[in-house]
Short mmCIF file of C-alpha atoms in Angstrom, two decimals:
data_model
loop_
_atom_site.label_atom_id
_atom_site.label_comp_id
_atom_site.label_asym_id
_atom_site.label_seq_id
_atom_site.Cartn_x
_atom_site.Cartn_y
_atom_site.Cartn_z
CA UNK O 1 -7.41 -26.60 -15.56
CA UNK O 2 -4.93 -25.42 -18.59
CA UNK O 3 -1.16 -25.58 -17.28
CA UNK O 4 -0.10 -22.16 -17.71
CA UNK O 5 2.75 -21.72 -20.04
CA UNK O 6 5.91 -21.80 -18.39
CA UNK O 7 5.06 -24.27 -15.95
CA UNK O 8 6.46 -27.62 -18.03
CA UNK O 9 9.18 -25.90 -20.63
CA UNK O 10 12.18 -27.07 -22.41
CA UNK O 11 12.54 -30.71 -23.21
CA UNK O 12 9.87 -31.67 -19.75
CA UNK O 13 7.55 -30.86 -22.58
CA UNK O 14 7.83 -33.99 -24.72
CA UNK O 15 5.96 -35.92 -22.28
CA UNK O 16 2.97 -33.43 -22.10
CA UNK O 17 3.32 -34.61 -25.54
CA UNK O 18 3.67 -38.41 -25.54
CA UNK O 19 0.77 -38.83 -22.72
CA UNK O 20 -1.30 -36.25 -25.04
CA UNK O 21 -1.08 -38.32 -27.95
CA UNK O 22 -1.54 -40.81 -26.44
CA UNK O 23 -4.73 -39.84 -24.62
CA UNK O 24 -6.31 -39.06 -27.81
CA UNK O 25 -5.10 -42.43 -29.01
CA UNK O 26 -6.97 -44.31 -26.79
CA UNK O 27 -10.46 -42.12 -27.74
CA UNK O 28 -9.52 -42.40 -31.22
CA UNK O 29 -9.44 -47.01 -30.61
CA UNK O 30 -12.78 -45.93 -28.03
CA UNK O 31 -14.50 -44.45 -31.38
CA UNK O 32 -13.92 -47.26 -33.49
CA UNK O 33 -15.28 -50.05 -31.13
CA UNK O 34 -18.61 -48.10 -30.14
CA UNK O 35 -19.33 -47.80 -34.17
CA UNK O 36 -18.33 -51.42 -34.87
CA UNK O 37 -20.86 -52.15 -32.02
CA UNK O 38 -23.28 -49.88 -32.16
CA UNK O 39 -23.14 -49.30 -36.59
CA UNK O 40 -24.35 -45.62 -36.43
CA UNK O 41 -21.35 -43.13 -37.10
CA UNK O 42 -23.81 -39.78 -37.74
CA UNK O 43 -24.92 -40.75 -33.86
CA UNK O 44 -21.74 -40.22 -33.21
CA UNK O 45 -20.76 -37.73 -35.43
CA UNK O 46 -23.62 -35.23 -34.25
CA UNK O 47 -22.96 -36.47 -30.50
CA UNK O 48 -19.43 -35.42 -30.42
CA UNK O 49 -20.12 -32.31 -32.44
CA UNK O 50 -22.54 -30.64 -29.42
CA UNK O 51 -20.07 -31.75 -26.79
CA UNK O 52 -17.26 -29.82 -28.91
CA UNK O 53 -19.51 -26.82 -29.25
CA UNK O 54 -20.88 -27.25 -25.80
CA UNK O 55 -17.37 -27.67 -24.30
CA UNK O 56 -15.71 -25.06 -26.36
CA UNK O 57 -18.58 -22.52 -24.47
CA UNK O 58 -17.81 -23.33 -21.12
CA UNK O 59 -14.24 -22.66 -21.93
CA UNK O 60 -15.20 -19.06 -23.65
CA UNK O 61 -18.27 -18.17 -21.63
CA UNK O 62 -18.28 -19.57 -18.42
CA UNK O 63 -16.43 -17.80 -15.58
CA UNK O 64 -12.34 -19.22 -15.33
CA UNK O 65 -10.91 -17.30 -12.58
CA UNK O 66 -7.08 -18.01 -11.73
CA UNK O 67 -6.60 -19.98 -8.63
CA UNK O 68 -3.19 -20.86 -7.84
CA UNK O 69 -1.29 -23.08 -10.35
CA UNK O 70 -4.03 -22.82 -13.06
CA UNK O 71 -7.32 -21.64 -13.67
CA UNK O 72 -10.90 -23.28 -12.56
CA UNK O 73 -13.26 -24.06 -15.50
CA UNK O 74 -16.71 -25.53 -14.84
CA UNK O 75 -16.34 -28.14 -17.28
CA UNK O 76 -19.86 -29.96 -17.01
CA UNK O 77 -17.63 -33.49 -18.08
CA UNK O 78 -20.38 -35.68 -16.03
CA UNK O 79 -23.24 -33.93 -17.15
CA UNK O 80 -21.74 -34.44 -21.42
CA UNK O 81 -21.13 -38.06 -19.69
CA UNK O 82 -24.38 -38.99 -18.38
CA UNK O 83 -26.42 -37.83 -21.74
CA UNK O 84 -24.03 -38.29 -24.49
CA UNK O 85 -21.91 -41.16 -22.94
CA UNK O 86 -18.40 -41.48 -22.91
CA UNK O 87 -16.55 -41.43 -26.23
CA UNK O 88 -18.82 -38.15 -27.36
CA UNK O 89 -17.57 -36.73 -24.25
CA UNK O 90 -14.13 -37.31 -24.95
CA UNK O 91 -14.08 -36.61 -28.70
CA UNK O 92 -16.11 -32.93 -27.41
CA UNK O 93 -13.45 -32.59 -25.12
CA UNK O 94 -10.63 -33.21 -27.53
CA UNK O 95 -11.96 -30.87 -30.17
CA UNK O 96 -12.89 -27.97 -27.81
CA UNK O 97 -9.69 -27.82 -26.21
CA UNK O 98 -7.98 -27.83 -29.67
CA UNK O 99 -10.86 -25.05 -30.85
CA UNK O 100 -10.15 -23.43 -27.82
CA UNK O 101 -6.39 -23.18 -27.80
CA UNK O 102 -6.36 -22.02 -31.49
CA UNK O 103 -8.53 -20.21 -31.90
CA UNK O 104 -8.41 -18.29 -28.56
CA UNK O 105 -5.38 -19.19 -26.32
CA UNK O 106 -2.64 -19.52 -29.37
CA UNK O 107 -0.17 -19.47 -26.23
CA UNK O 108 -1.96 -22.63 -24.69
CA UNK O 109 -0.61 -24.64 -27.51
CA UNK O 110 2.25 -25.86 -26.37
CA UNK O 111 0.84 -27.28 -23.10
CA UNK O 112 -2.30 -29.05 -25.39
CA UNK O 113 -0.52 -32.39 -25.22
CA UNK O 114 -1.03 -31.92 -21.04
CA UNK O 115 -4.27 -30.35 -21.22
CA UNK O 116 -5.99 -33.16 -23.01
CA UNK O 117 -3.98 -35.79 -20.81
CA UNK O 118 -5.78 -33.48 -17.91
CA UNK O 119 -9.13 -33.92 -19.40
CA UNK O 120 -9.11 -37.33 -21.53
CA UNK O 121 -8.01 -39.41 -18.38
CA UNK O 122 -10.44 -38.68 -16.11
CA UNK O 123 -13.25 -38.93 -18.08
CA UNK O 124 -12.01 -42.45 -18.93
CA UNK O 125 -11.58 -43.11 -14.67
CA UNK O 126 -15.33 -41.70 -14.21
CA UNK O 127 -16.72 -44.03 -17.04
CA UNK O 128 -15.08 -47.10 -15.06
CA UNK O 129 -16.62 -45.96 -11.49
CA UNK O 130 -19.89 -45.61 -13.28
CA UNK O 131 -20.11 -49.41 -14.52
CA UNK O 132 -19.02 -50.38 -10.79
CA UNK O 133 -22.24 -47.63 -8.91
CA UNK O 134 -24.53 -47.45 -11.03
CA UNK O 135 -26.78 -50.93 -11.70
CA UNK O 136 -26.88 -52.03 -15.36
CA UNK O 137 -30.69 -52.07 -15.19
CA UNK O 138 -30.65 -48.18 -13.71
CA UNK O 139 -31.31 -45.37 -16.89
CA UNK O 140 -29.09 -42.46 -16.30
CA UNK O 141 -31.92 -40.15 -15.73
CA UNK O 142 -32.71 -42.26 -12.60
CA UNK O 143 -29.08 -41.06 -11.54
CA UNK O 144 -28.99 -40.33 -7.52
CA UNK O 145 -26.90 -37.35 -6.20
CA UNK O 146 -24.78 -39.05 -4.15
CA UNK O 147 -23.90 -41.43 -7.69
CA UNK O 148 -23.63 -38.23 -9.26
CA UNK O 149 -21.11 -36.72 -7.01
CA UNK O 150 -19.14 -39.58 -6.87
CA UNK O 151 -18.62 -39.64 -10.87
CA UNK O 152 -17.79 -35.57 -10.20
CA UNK O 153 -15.38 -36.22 -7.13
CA UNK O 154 -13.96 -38.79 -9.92
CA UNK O 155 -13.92 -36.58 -12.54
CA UNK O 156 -12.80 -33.52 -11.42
CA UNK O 157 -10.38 -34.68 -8.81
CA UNK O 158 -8.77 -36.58 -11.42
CA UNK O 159 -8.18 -32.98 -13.14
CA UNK O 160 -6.49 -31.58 -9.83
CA UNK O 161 -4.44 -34.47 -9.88
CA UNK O 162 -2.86 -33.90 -13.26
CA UNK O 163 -2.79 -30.37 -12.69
CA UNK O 164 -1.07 -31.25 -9.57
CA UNK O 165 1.47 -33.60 -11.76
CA UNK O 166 2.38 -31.50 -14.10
CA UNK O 167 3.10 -28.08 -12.05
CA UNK O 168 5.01 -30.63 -9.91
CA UNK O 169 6.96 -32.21 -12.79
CA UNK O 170 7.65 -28.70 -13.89
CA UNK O 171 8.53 -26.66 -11.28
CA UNK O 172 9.40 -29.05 -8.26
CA UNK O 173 8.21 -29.82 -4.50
CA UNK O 174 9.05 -26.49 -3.28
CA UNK O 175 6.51 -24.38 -0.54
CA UNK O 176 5.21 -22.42 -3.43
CA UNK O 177 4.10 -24.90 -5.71
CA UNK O 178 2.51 -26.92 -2.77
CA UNK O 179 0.64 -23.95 -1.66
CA UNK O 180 -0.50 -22.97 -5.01
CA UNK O 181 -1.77 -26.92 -5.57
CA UNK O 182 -3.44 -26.58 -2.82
CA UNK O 183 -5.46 -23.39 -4.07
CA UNK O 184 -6.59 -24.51 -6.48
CA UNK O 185 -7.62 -27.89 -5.45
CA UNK O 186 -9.91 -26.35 -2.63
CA UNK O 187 -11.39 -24.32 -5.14
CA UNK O 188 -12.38 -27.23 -6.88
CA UNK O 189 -14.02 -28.53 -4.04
CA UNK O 190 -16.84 -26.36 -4.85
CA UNK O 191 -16.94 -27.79 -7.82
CA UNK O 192 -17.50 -31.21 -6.87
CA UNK O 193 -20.47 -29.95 -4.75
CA UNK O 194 -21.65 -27.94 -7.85
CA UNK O 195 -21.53 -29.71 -10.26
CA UNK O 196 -24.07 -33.11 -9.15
CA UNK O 197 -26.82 -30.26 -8.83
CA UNK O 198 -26.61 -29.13 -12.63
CA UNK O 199 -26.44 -32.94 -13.70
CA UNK O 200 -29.69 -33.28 -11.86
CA UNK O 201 -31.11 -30.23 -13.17
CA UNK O 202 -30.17 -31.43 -16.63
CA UNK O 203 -31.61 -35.38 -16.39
CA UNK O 204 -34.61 -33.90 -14.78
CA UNK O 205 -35.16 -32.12 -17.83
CA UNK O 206 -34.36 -35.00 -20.10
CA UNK O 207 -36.63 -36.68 -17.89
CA UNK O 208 -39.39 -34.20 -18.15
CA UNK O 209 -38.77 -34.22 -22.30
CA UNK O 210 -38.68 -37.70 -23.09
CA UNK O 211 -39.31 -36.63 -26.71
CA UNK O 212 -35.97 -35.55 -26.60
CA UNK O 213 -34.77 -39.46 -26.97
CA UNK O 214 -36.25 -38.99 -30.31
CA UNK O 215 -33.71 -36.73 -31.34
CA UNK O 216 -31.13 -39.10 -31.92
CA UNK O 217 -28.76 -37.12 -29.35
CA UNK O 218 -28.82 -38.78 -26.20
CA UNK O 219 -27.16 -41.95 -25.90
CA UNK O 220 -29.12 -44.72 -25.10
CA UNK O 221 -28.29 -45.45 -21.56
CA UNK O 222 -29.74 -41.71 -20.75
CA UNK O 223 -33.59 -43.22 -20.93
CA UNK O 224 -32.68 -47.18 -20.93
CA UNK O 225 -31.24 -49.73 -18.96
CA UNK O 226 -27.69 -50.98 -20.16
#
């Protein structure tokens, strides 16, 4: 999902920028509410510091072939969601990227503003559909497939829609951008279908360990009702 560089250039850039910062302002006001109502920062803290690490390996280590306008990266943003909940998510996803463009991709840097408005926003849109699908008295690791999908069509269509934006913003309707949006947004279909399996795989195993609640890393909706 990273906008390759020279798609958005010259001044386009500033609003990669603006909807970047912004992105990572709304986490950032996200943050502050859940420890106001919640009280335990180091939850938070130690939450948002596996989904950075965790985040920052499927960027590294997990297969990213280039498909068309960008490249496809099995993410894993509803499985983070469903265990560590939403603002960990976000905060792991902010921090990896960054981690991930320094450290690895120095010439991603200039497109970060875009890649976190590619990432941040559509982990905010899946949060929403999840209050409206799945019932308040329903513990995530009672999560159906079909719920599942529907927070991965959410999620990860969200990112082929931003990809879509941007390379369209940057380069203009022309037959070639179309055609590669439209690569790499069927690729990404197999992602959808993908990805409710592993979150599955991985609440079965929370399941299985309940002692894992223990550990202070889940979030609390992962074993109990909201």
């Amino acid at each position: 999902m990273h906008i390759e560089p020279g798609v958005v250039d010259g001044a386009k850039i500033v609003l990669g920028t603006a909807t970047g910062v912004a992105s990572v302002g709304i986490v950032a006001k996200l943050a502050v509410d859940h420890v106001k109502q919640n009280g335990n920062i180091l939850a938070l803290a130690g939450r948002s510091a596996a989904a950075s690490a965790m985040v920052l390996g499927f960027f590294e280590f997990l297969p990213h072939p280039p498909v068309g306008v960008s490249e496809v990266h099995l993410i894993l943003g509803t499985t983070l969601f469903l265990i560590l909940g939403t603002v960990p998510t976000a905060i792991g996803l902010i921090f990896g990227l960054v981690a991930q463009s320094f450290l690895f991709s120095p010439s991603d840097i200039p497109q970060l503003g875009m890649n976190l408005t590619t990432l941040i926003l559509p982990v905010l849109a899946m949060t929403a559909l999840a209050r409206r699908i799945i019932p308040a008295d329903t513990p995530y690791t009672e999560v159906s497939y079909t719920q599942a999908a529907k927070l991965s069509a959410v999620f990860q269509g969200g990112i082929v829609a931003w990809v879509a934006f941007w390379v369209f913003y940057g380069q203009g309707f022309t037959a070639e951008t179309l055609a590669n949006a439209g690569a790499f947004a069927s690729v990404y279909i197999i992602v959808v279908l993908l990805e409710p399996i592993i979150d599955l795989g991985a609440l079965a195993l929370a399941k299985t360990f309940r002692r894992f609640e223990k550990t202070g890393l889940p979030h609390a909706r992962l074993y109990q009702p909201a």
